[in-house]
XYZ file of C-alpha atoms in Angstrom:
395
model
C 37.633 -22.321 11.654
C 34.566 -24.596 12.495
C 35.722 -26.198 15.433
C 33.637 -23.588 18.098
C 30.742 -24.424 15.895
C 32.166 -28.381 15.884
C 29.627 -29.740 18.499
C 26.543 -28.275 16.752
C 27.530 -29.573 13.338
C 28.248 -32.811 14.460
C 24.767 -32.939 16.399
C 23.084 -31.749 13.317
C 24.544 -34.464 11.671
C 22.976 -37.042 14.627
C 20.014 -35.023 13.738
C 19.833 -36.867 9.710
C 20.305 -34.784 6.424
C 17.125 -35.501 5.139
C 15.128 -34.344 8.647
C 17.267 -31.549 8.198
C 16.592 -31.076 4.612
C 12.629 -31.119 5.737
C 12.885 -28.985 8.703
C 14.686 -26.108 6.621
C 12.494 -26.149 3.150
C 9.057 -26.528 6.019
C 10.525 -23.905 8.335
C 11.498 -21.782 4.959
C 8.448 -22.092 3.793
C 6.997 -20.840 6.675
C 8.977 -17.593 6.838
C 8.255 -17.303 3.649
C 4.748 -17.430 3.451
C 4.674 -14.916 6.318
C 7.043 -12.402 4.834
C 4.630 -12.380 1.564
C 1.944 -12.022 3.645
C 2.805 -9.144 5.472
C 4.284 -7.278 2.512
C 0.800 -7.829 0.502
C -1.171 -6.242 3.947
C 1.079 -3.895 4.602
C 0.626 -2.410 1.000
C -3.225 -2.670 1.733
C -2.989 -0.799 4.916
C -0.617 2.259 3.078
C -3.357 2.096 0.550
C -6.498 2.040 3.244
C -4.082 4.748 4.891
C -4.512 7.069 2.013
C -7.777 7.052 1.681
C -8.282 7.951 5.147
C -6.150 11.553 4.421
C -9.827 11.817 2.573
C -11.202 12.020 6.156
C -8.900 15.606 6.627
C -11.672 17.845 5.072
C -14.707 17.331 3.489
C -14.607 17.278 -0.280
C -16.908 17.088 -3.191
C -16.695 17.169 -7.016
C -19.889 18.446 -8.407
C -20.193 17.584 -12.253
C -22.512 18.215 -15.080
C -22.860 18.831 -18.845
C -22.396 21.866 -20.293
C -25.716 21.522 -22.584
C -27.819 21.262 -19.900
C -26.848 24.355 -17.748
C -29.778 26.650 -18.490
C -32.098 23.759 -17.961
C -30.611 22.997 -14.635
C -30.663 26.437 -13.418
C -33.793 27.862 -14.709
C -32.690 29.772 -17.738
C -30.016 31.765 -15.673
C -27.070 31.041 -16.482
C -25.097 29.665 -19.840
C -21.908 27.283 -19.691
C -19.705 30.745 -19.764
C -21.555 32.205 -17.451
C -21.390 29.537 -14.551
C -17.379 28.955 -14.867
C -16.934 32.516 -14.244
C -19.980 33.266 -11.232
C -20.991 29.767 -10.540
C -18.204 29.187 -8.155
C -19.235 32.271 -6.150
C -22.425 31.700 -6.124
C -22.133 27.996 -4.790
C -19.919 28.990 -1.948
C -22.854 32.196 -1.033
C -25.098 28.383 -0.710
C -22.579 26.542 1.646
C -21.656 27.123 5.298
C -19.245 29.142 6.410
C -15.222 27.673 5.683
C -15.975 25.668 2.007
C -14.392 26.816 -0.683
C -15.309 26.292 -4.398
C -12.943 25.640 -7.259
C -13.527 25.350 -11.163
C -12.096 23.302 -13.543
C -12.492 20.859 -16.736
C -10.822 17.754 -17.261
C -10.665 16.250 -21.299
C -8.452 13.791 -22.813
C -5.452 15.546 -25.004
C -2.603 13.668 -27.514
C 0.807 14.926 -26.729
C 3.685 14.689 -28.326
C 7.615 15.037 -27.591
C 10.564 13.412 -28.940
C 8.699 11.925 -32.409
C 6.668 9.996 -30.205
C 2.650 10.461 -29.211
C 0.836 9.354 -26.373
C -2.646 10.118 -24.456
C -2.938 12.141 -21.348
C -5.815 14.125 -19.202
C -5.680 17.585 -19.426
C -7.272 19.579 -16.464
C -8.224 23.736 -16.992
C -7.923 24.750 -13.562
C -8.010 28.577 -11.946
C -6.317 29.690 -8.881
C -6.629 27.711 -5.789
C -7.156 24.298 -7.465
C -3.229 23.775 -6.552
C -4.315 24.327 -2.984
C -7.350 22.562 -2.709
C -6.849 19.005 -4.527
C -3.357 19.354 -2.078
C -0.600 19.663 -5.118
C 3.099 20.740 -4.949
C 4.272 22.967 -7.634
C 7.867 23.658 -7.884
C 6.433 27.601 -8.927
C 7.475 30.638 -7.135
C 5.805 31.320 -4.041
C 2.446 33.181 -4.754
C 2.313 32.136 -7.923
C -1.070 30.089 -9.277
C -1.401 28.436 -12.113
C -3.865 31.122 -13.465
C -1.258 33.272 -13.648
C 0.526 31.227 -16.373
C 0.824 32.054 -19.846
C -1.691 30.758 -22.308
C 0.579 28.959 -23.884
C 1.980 27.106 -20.847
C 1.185 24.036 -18.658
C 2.193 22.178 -15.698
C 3.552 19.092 -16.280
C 2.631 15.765 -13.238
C 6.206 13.711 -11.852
C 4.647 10.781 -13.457
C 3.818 12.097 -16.780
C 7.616 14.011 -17.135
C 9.205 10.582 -16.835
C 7.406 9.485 -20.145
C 8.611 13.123 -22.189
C 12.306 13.143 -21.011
C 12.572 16.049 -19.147
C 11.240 17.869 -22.577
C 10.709 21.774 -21.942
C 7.893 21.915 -24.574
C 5.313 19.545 -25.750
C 2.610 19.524 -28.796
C -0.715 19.160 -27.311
C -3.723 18.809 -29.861
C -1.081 20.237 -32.406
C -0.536 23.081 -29.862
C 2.774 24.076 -28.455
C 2.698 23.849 -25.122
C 5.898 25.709 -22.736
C 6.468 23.413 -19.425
C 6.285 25.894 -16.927
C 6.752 23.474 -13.917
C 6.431 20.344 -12.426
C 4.081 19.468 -9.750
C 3.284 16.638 -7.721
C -0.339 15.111 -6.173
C -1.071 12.811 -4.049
C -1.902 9.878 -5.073
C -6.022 9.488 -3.784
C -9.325 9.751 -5.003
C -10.669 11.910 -7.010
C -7.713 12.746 -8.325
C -5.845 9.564 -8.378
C -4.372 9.844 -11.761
C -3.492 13.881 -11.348
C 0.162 12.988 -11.556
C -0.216 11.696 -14.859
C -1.912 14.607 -16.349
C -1.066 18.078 -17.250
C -2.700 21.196 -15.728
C -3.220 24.382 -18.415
C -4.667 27.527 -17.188
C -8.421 27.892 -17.150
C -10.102 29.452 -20.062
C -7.358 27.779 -22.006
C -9.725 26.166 -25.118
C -7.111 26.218 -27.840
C -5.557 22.679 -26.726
C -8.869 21.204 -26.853
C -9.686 19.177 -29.534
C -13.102 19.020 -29.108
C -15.388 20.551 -26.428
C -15.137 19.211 -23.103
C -18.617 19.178 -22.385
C -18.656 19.298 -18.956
C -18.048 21.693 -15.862
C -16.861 20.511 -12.863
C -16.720 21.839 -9.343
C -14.135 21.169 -6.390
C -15.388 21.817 -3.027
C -13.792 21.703 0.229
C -13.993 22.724 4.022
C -13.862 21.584 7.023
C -14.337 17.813 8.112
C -17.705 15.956 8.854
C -19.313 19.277 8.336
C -21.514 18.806 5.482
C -23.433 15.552 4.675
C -23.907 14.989 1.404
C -27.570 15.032 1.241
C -27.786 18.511 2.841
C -25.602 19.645 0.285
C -27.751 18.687 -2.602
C -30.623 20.212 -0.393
C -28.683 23.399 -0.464
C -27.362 23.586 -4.161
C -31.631 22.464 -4.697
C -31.941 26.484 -4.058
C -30.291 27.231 -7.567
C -29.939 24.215 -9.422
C -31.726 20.961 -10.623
C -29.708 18.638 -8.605
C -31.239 15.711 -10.571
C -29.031 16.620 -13.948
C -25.647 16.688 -11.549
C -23.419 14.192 -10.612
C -21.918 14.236 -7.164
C -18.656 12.452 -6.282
C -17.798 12.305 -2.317
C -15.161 11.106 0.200
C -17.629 10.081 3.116
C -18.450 6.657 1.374
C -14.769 6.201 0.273
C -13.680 7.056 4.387
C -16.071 4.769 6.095
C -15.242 2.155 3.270
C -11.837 2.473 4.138
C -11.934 2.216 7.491
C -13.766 -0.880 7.595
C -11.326 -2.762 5.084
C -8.725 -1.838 7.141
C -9.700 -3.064 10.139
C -10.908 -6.331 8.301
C -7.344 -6.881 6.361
C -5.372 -6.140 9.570
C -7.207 -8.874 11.242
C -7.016 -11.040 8.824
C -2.934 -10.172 8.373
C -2.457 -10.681 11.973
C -4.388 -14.151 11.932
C -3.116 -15.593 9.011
C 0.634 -15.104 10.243
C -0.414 -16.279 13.553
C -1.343 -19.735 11.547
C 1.102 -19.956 9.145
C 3.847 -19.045 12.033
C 2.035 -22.314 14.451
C 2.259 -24.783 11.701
C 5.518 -24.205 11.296
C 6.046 -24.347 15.166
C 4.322 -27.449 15.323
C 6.247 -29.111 12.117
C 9.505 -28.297 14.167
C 8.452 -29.272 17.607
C 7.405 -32.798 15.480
C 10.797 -32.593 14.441
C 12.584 -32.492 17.451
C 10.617 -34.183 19.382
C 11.116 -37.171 17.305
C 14.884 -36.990 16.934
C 15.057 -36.466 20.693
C 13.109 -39.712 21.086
C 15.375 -41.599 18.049
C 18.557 -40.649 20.493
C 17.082 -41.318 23.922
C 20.130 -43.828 25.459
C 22.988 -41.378 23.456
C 20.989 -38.399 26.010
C 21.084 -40.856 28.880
C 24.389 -41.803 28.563
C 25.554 -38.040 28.535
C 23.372 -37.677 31.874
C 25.090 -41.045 32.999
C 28.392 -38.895 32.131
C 27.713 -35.621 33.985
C 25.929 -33.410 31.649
C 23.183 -31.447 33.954
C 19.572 -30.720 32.476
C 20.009 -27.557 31.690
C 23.513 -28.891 29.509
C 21.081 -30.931 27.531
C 18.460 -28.222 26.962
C 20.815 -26.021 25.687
C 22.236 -27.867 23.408
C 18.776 -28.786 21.750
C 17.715 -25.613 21.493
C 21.001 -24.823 19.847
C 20.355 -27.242 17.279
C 16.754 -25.650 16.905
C 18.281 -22.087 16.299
C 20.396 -23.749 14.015
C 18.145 -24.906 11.910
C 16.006 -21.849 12.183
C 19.246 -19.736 10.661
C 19.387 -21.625 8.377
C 15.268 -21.559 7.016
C 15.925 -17.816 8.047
C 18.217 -17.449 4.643
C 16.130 -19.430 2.604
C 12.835 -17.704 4.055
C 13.771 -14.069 3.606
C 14.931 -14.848 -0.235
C 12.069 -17.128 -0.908
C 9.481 -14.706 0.801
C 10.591 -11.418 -1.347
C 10.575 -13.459 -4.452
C 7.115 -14.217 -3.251
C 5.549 -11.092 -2.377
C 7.147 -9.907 -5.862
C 5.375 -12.314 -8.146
C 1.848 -11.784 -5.797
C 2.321 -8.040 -5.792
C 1.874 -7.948 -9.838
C -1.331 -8.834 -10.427
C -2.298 -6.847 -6.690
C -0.290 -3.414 -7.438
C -3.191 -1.820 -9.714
C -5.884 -1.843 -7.294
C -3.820 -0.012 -4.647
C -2.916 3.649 -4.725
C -0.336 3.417 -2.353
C 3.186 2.070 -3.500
C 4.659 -1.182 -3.689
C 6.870 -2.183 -0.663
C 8.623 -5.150 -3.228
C 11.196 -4.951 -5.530
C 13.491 -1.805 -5.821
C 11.165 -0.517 -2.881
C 11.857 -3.334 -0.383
C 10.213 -2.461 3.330
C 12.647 -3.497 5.944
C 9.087 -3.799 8.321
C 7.681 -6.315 7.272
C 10.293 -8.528 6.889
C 12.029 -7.917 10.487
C 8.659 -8.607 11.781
C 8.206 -11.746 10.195
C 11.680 -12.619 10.828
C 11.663 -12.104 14.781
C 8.317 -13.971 15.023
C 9.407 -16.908 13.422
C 12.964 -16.904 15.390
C 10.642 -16.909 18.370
C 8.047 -19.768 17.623
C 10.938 -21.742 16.438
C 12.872 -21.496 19.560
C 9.691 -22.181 21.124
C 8.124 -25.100 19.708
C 12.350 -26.183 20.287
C 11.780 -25.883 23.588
C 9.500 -28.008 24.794
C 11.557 -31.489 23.184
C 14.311 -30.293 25.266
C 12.516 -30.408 28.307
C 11.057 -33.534 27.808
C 14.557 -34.733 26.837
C 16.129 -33.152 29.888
C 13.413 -34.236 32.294
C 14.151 -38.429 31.289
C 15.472 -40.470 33.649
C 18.799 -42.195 32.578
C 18.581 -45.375 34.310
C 14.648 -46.308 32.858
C 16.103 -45.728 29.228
C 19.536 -47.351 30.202
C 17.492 -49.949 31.572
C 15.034 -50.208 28.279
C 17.465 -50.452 26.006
Protein backbone atom coordinates (compact mmCIF):
# COMPACT_ATOMS: atom_id res chain seq x y z
CA UNK A 1 0.00 0.00 0.00
CA UNK A 2 3.02 2.47 0.26
CA UNK A 3 4.63 1.87 -2.84
CA UNK A 4 2.91 5.27 -4.78
CA UNK A 5 4.16 7.04 -1.74
CA UNK A 6 7.63 4.70 -2.06
CA UNK A 7 9.84 7.45 -3.68
CA UNK A 8 8.97 10.14 -1.08
CA UNK A 9 9.60 7.87 1.88
CA UNK A 10 12.68 6.70 0.69
CA UNK A 11 13.85 10.44 -0.03
CA UNK A 12 12.75 11.37 3.39
CA UNK A 13 14.84 8.82 4.57
CA UNK A 14 18.03 10.47 2.36
CA UNK A 15 16.69 13.45 4.08
CA UNK A 16 18.05 11.92 8.01
CA UNK A 17 15.56 11.04 10.90
CA UNK A 18 16.86 13.38 13.16
CA UNK A 19 16.62 16.57 10.44
CA UNK A 20 13.37 15.21 10.09
CA UNK A 21 12.66 14.88 13.69
CA UNK A 22 13.78 18.84 13.89
CA UNK A 23 12.00 20.05 10.93
CA UNK A 24 8.55 18.53 12.23
CA UNK A 25 8.72 19.48 16.22
CA UNK A 26 10.23 23.40 14.62
CA UNK A 27 7.62 23.44 11.87
CA UNK A 28 4.95 22.09 14.69
CA UNK A 29 5.85 24.45 16.78
CA UNK A 30 5.31 26.98 14.47
CA UNK A 31 1.73 26.06 13.58
CA UNK A 32 1.26 25.84 16.82
CA UNK A 33 2.20 28.96 18.13
CA UNK A 34 0.12 30.56 15.36
CA UNK A 35 -3.04 28.60 15.93
CA UNK A 36 -2.86 29.83 19.79
CA UNK A 37 -2.33 33.01 18.67
CA UNK A 38 -5.10 33.53 16.57
CA UNK A 39 -7.59 31.77 18.84
CA UNK A 40 -6.46 34.22 21.88
CA UNK A 41 -7.12 37.48 19.19
CA UNK A 42 -9.85 36.23 17.78
CA UNK A 43 -11.59 35.95 21.29
CA UNK A 44 -10.33 39.63 21.83
CA UNK A 45 -11.83 40.86 18.68
CA UNK A 46 -15.56 38.94 19.56
CA UNK A 47 -15.03 40.65 22.84
CA UNK A 48 -13.92 44.32 21.30
CA UNK A 49 -16.92 43.31 18.88
CA UNK A 50 -19.39 43.45 21.66
CA UNK A 51 -18.63 46.34 23.02
CA UNK A 52 -18.98 48.08 19.87
CA UNK A 53 -23.05 46.85 19.76
CA UNK A 54 -22.63 49.74 22.68
CA UNK A 55 -22.09 52.13 19.72
CA UNK A 56 -26.05 51.10 18.42
CA UNK A 57 -27.72 53.76 20.71
CA UNK A 58 -26.68 55.93 23.19
CA UNK A 59 -27.08 54.69 26.73
CA UNK A 60 -26.68 55.88 30.23
CA UNK A 61 -27.25 54.55 33.78
CA UNK A 62 -27.87 57.40 36.08
CA UNK A 63 -27.41 56.29 39.85
CA UNK A 64 -27.79 57.73 43.25
CA UNK A 65 -28.73 57.08 46.90
CA UNK A 66 -31.93 57.02 48.03
CA UNK A 67 -31.06 59.28 51.27
CA UNK A 68 -30.01 61.95 49.41
CA UNK A 69 -32.98 62.52 46.96
CA UNK A 70 -34.58 65.58 48.53
CA UNK A 71 -31.17 67.11 48.86
CA UNK A 72 -30.41 66.55 45.26
CA UNK A 73 -33.58 67.86 44.01
CA UNK A 74 -34.36 70.72 46.19
CA UNK A 75 -36.81 69.30 48.64
CA UNK A 76 -39.13 67.99 45.77
CA UNK A 77 -39.23 64.86 45.61
CA UNK A 78 -38.75 61.67 48.21
CA UNK A 79 -37.20 58.17 47.12
CA UNK A 80 -41.07 57.04 46.37
CA UNK A 81 -41.78 59.81 44.73
CA UNK A 82 -38.91 59.83 42.02
CA UNK A 83 -39.34 55.91 41.05
CA UNK A 84 -42.81 56.62 40.20
CA UNK A 85 -42.47 60.52 38.30
CA UNK A 86 -38.77 60.73 38.08
CA UNK A 87 -38.61 58.75 34.95
CA UNK A 88 -41.11 61.10 33.28
CA UNK A 89 -39.79 63.89 34.30
CA UNK A 90 -36.14 63.05 33.06
CA UNK A 91 -37.30 62.13 29.63
CA UNK A 92 -39.59 65.94 29.60
CA UNK A 93 -35.34 67.10 30.14
CA UNK A 94 -33.90 65.01 27.16
CA UNK A 95 -34.26 65.42 23.39
CA UNK A 96 -36.66 64.07 21.50
CA UNK A 97 -36.28 59.78 20.95
CA UNK A 98 -34.59 58.84 24.73
CA UNK A 99 -36.38 56.88 26.74
CA UNK A 100 -36.08 56.46 30.56
CA UNK A 101 -36.34 53.26 32.54
CA UNK A 102 -36.36 52.55 36.43
CA UNK A 103 -35.00 49.98 38.29
CA UNK A 104 -32.91 48.74 41.52
CA UNK A 105 -30.38 46.24 41.58
CA UNK A 106 -29.42 44.48 45.41
CA UNK A 107 -27.75 41.35 46.21
CA UNK A 108 -30.41 38.40 47.27
CA UNK A 109 -29.57 34.54 48.79
CA UNK A 110 -31.50 31.98 46.92
CA UNK A 111 -32.14 28.80 47.52
CA UNK A 112 -33.33 25.51 45.55
CA UNK A 113 -32.62 21.98 45.94
CA UNK A 114 -31.14 22.25 49.87
CA UNK A 115 -28.54 24.27 48.49
CA UNK A 116 -27.92 28.38 48.82
CA UNK A 117 -26.10 30.60 46.75
CA UNK A 118 -25.78 34.57 46.03
CA UNK A 119 -27.31 36.31 43.11
CA UNK A 120 -28.29 40.11 41.94
CA UNK A 121 -31.69 40.83 41.99
CA UNK A 122 -32.89 43.70 39.63
CA UNK A 123 -36.74 45.51 40.30
CA UNK A 124 -37.40 46.53 36.93
CA UNK A 125 -40.88 48.10 35.30
CA UNK A 126 -42.01 47.76 31.82
CA UNK A 127 -39.68 48.46 29.06
CA UNK A 128 -36.45 47.54 30.92
CA UNK A 129 -36.78 44.08 28.82
CA UNK A 130 -36.65 46.29 25.77
CA UNK A 131 -34.19 48.69 26.54
CA UNK A 132 -31.08 46.76 28.21
CA UNK A 133 -31.98 44.38 24.77
CA UNK A 134 -33.28 41.02 26.75
CA UNK A 135 -35.18 37.96 25.37
CA UNK A 136 -37.91 36.66 27.47
CA UNK A 137 -39.46 33.47 26.53
CA UNK A 138 -43.04 35.51 27.85
CA UNK A 139 -46.02 35.89 25.72
CA UNK A 140 -45.93 38.53 23.30
CA UNK A 141 -47.00 41.88 24.99
CA UNK A 142 -46.32 40.78 28.07
CA UNK A 143 -43.69 42.93 30.50
CA UNK A 144 -42.34 41.95 33.35
CA UNK A 145 -44.50 44.51 35.33
CA UNK A 146 -47.21 42.63 34.60
CA UNK A 147 -45.98 39.63 36.67
CA UNK A 148 -47.24 38.53 39.84
CA UNK A 149 -45.67 39.76 43.02
CA UNK A 150 -44.66 36.73 43.84
CA UNK A 151 -42.86 35.87 40.58
CA UNK A 152 -39.46 36.46 38.86
CA UNK A 153 -37.57 35.94 35.79
CA UNK A 154 -34.99 33.71 36.01
CA UNK A 155 -31.21 34.59 33.53
CA UNK A 156 -29.93 31.19 31.14
CA UNK A 157 -26.91 31.37 33.26
CA UNK A 158 -28.36 31.48 36.63
CA UNK A 159 -31.15 28.39 35.68
CA UNK A 160 -28.19 26.12 35.00
CA UNK A 161 -27.08 26.49 38.75
CA UNK A 162 -31.11 25.72 40.18
CA UNK A 163 -31.88 22.69 37.88
CA UNK A 164 -34.53 23.77 35.94
CA UNK A 165 -36.36 24.44 39.55
CA UNK A 166 -39.93 26.14 38.99
CA UNK A 167 -39.69 27.97 42.38
CA UNK A 168 -36.92 29.36 44.40
CA UNK A 169 -36.60 30.92 48.15
CA UNK A 170 -35.29 34.32 47.82
CA UNK A 171 -34.52 36.21 51.21
CA UNK A 172 -36.82 33.40 52.72
CA UNK A 173 -39.40 34.41 50.05
CA UNK A 174 -40.99 32.06 47.62
CA UNK A 175 -40.38 33.07 44.50
CA UNK A 176 -42.66 31.35 41.16
CA UNK A 177 -40.21 31.22 37.91
CA UNK A 178 -42.27 32.79 35.53
CA UNK A 179 -39.71 32.63 32.61
CA UNK A 180 -36.44 32.55 31.40
CA UNK A 181 -34.73 35.28 29.65
CA UNK A 182 -31.58 35.88 28.07
CA UNK A 183 -29.07 39.27 27.82
CA UNK A 184 -26.43 39.98 26.11
CA UNK A 185 -23.52 39.66 27.44
CA UNK A 186 -22.02 43.72 27.56
CA UNK A 187 -21.62 46.45 29.76
CA UNK A 188 -23.61 47.65 32.02
CA UNK A 189 -25.27 44.76 32.29
CA UNK A 190 -22.66 42.20 31.85
CA UNK A 191 -23.66 39.90 34.57
CA UNK A 192 -27.72 40.28 33.77
CA UNK A 193 -27.75 36.63 32.82
CA UNK A 194 -26.79 35.65 36.11
CA UNK A 195 -29.37 37.52 37.97
CA UNK A 196 -33.02 37.38 38.44
CA UNK A 197 -35.46 40.15 37.42
CA UNK A 198 -38.72 40.66 40.03
CA UNK A 199 -41.26 43.18 39.23
CA UNK A 200 -40.72 46.73 40.38
CA UNK A 201 -42.15 47.80 43.63
CA UNK A 202 -41.41 44.26 44.64
CA UNK A 203 -39.65 45.07 48.40
CA UNK A 204 -40.63 41.87 50.14
CA UNK A 205 -37.46 39.85 48.70
CA UNK A 206 -35.26 42.47 49.93
CA UNK A 207 -33.42 41.88 52.79
CA UNK A 208 -32.40 45.09 53.49
CA UNK A 209 -33.03 48.40 51.63
CA UNK A 210 -31.42 48.82 48.45
CA UNK A 211 -30.48 52.22 48.88
CA UNK A 212 -30.19 53.32 45.65
CA UNK A 213 -32.29 54.32 42.44
CA UNK A 214 -31.10 53.82 39.26
CA UNK A 215 -32.01 55.10 35.84
CA UNK A 216 -31.64 53.44 32.24
CA UNK A 217 -31.59 55.77 29.44
CA UNK A 218 -31.49 55.26 25.85
CA UNK A 219 -31.99 56.85 22.29
CA UNK A 220 -30.58 57.34 19.44
CA UNK A 221 -26.71 57.11 18.68
CA UNK A 222 -24.03 59.94 19.12
CA UNK A 223 -26.91 62.12 20.02
CA UNK A 224 -26.25 63.16 23.44
CA UNK A 225 -22.75 63.82 24.92
CA UNK A 226 -22.47 63.13 28.19
CA UNK A 227 -21.65 66.45 29.52
CA UNK A 228 -24.77 68.04 27.96
CA UNK A 229 -26.68 65.57 29.64
CA UNK A 230 -25.57 66.42 33.09
CA UNK A 231 -26.10 70.11 31.87
CA UNK A 232 -29.65 69.15 31.21
CA UNK A 233 -30.57 66.87 34.29
CA UNK A 234 -28.53 70.33 36.20
CA UNK A 235 -32.26 71.86 35.56
CA UNK A 236 -33.77 69.49 38.33
CA UNK A 237 -31.16 67.82 40.07
CA UNK A 238 -27.73 68.24 41.89
CA UNK A 239 -25.74 66.39 39.40
CA UNK A 240 -22.77 66.43 41.85
CA UNK A 241 -24.56 63.63 44.31
CA UNK A 242 -25.16 61.27 40.96
CA UNK A 243 -23.18 58.85 39.44
CA UNK A 244 -23.19 58.53 35.69
CA UNK A 245 -22.15 55.33 33.87
CA UNK A 246 -21.76 55.70 29.84
CA UNK A 247 -20.94 53.73 26.66
CA UNK A 248 -19.04 56.60 24.72
CA UNK A 249 -15.74 55.93 26.74
CA UNK A 250 -16.30 52.10 26.62
CA UNK A 251 -16.92 52.57 22.35
CA UNK A 252 -13.95 54.67 21.57
CA UNK A 253 -11.94 52.38 24.07
CA UNK A 254 -12.96 49.60 22.15
CA UNK A 255 -12.31 50.63 19.01
CA UNK A 256 -8.88 51.53 19.60
CA UNK A 257 -7.93 48.04 21.26
CA UNK A 258 -9.21 46.52 18.45
CA UNK A 259 -7.45 47.99 15.96
CA UNK A 260 -4.22 47.69 18.19
CA UNK A 261 -4.76 43.70 18.91
CA UNK A 262 -5.58 43.05 15.21
CA UNK A 263 -2.32 44.52 14.31
CA UNK A 264 -0.55 43.04 16.60
CA UNK A 265 -2.41 39.39 15.70
CA UNK A 266 -1.62 39.91 12.15
CA UNK A 267 2.18 40.75 12.92
CA UNK A 268 2.93 38.33 15.33
CA UNK A 269 1.71 35.39 12.94
CA UNK A 270 3.47 37.04 10.18
CA UNK A 271 6.79 36.38 12.49
CA UNK A 272 6.15 33.36 13.99
CA UNK A 273 4.94 31.95 10.35
CA UNK A 274 8.80 33.48 8.75
CA UNK A 275 10.82 31.80 11.36
CA UNK A 276 9.44 28.84 10.68
CA UNK A 277 9.89 29.49 6.85
CA UNK A 278 13.31 30.30 7.36
CA UNK A 279 14.09 27.13 9.83
CA UNK A 280 12.76 24.98 6.82
CA UNK A 281 14.34 26.72 3.93
CA UNK A 282 17.75 26.12 6.39
CA UNK A 283 16.63 22.75 6.29
CA UNK A 284 16.45 22.04 2.86
CA UNK A 285 18.77 23.98 1.72
CA UNK A 286 21.29 22.12 3.62
CA UNK A 287 20.18 18.60 2.76
CA UNK A 288 20.06 19.71 -0.87
CA UNK A 289 23.70 20.76 -0.52
CA UNK A 290 24.63 17.27 1.70
CA UNK A 291 23.23 15.34 -1.67
CA UNK A 292 24.62 17.55 -4.42
CA UNK A 293 26.49 14.56 -6.77
CA UNK A 294 23.22 11.98 -5.87
CA UNK A 295 21.11 15.36 -7.74
CA UNK A 296 23.79 15.49 -10.41
CA UNK A 297 23.87 12.12 -11.14
CA UNK A 298 19.96 12.03 -11.61
CA UNK A 299 20.51 15.13 -14.08
CA UNK A 300 23.48 13.01 -15.59
CA UNK A 301 20.52 10.29 -15.89
CA UNK A 302 17.74 12.33 -17.54
CA UNK A 303 15.76 13.84 -14.82
CA UNK A 304 14.79 17.57 -16.19
CA UNK A 305 14.78 20.62 -13.66
CA UNK A 306 11.54 20.81 -13.16
CA UNK A 307 11.74 16.60 -12.17
CA UNK A 308 14.06 17.70 -9.46
CA UNK A 309 12.01 20.64 -8.16
CA UNK A 310 9.18 18.67 -7.78
CA UNK A 311 10.36 16.20 -6.02
CA UNK A 312 11.88 18.63 -3.31
CA UNK A 313 9.05 20.36 -2.83
CA UNK A 314 7.31 17.06 -2.35
CA UNK A 315 9.51 16.24 0.36
CA UNK A 316 8.79 19.85 1.82
CA UNK A 317 4.92 19.20 1.79
CA UNK A 318 5.76 16.14 3.33
CA UNK A 319 7.17 17.27 6.08
CA UNK A 320 4.77 20.11 6.41
CA UNK A 321 1.78 17.24 6.74
CA UNK A 322 3.31 15.93 8.92
CA UNK A 323 4.07 19.31 11.53
CA UNK A 324 0.42 20.00 10.22
CA UNK A 325 -0.86 16.97 12.69
CA UNK A 326 1.31 17.75 15.36
CA UNK A 327 0.60 21.66 14.98
CA UNK A 328 -3.18 21.62 14.99
CA UNK A 329 -3.14 19.20 18.28
CA UNK A 330 -0.34 21.02 19.91
CA UNK A 331 -1.86 24.54 19.04
CA UNK A 332 -5.54 23.74 20.61
CA UNK A 333 -3.92 22.29 23.62
CA UNK A 334 -2.23 25.62 23.62
CA UNK A 335 -4.77 28.14 23.19
CA UNK A 336 -6.69 25.94 25.94
CA UNK A 337 -4.21 26.24 28.75
CA UNK A 338 -3.61 30.32 27.63
CA UNK A 339 -7.33 30.87 27.36
CA UNK A 340 -7.78 30.09 31.33
CA UNK A 341 -6.22 32.62 32.94
CA UNK A 342 -7.48 35.15 29.65
CA UNK A 343 -11.36 33.98 29.60
CA UNK A 344 -12.46 36.38 32.63
CA UNK A 345 -11.52 39.57 31.20
CA UNK A 346 -13.48 38.95 27.98
CA UNK A 347 -17.23 39.06 27.64
CA UNK A 348 -17.36 37.35 24.58
CA UNK A 349 -17.03 33.42 24.58
CA UNK A 350 -14.27 31.16 24.39
CA UNK A 351 -13.48 29.78 20.85
CA UNK A 352 -11.33 26.62 22.82
CA UNK A 353 -12.40 23.62 24.17
CA UNK A 354 -16.01 22.26 23.61
CA UNK A 355 -16.37 25.61 21.53
CA UNK A 356 -13.53 24.99 19.03
CA UNK A 357 -13.56 27.85 16.01
CA UNK A 358 -12.84 26.13 12.79
CA UNK A 359 -11.43 30.03 11.69
CA UNK A 360 -8.79 30.34 13.22
CA UNK A 361 -7.32 27.25 12.81
CA UNK A 362 -7.92 26.90 8.83
CA UNK A 363 -6.30 30.20 8.71
CA UNK A 364 -3.34 29.32 10.46
CA UNK A 365 -3.26 26.09 8.77
CA UNK A 366 -3.30 27.43 5.02
CA UNK A 367 -0.67 30.08 5.92
CA UNK A 368 1.72 27.83 7.19
CA UNK A 369 1.09 25.16 4.18
CA UNK A 370 1.99 28.19 2.10
CA UNK A 371 5.28 29.59 3.74
CA UNK A 372 6.36 26.07 4.00
CA UNK A 373 6.01 25.30 0.41
CA UNK A 374 7.61 28.51 -0.03
CA UNK A 375 10.64 28.75 1.91
CA UNK A 376 10.74 24.77 0.04
CA UNK A 377 10.96 26.36 -2.91
CA UNK A 378 13.69 28.26 -3.25
CA UNK A 379 16.38 24.97 -2.27
CA UNK A 380 14.80 23.39 -5.16
CA UNK A 381 15.69 25.92 -7.46
CA UNK A 382 18.99 26.29 -6.42
CA UNK A 383 19.20 22.47 -6.59
CA UNK A 384 17.65 22.36 -10.03
CA UNK A 385 19.62 25.29 -11.40
CA UNK A 386 23.37 23.21 -10.55
CA UNK A 387 25.29 22.18 -13.14
CA UNK A 388 26.04 18.35 -13.14
CA UNK A 389 29.36 18.24 -14.60
CA UNK A 390 31.03 21.16 -11.94
CA UNK A 391 29.71 18.89 -8.99
CA UNK A 392 30.57 15.61 -10.95
CA UNK A 393 33.72 17.21 -11.51
CA UNK A 394 34.18 18.41 -7.60
CA UNK A 395 33.58 15.43 -6.22
Amino acid sequence: MLLPFEPILARLRAFGLARLFFAVVTLSMTLAGTIANYALSGNALRHFDTLLELGAAETFVISGANYEVGILTGGVFDPDALALLGPDMIAGLLPSGFSVTPFRAFPVTLESGGTAQLAKAYAVGDGFARQSGLTTDLPPGTEIGDLMQDSCLVGRALAESLDGASIVWVEGKACQVAGFFDAPVRPPFAELSRSLLIPQGEDSFEGVDAGNFNFLVTGPAESLPEPRLKGLLSLAFDVSRLTFWSSAPIIEQARELKFIALAISVGLSAIILMIGGVSIAALMSFSVTERRREIAIRRTLGATRGRIVVEIVQETALIAALALIVGIVGGMILAEVLQQPLSRYFVAGSITGSGIAIGPIARAAAGFFVVTLLAGIVPALNAARTDPATVLRES
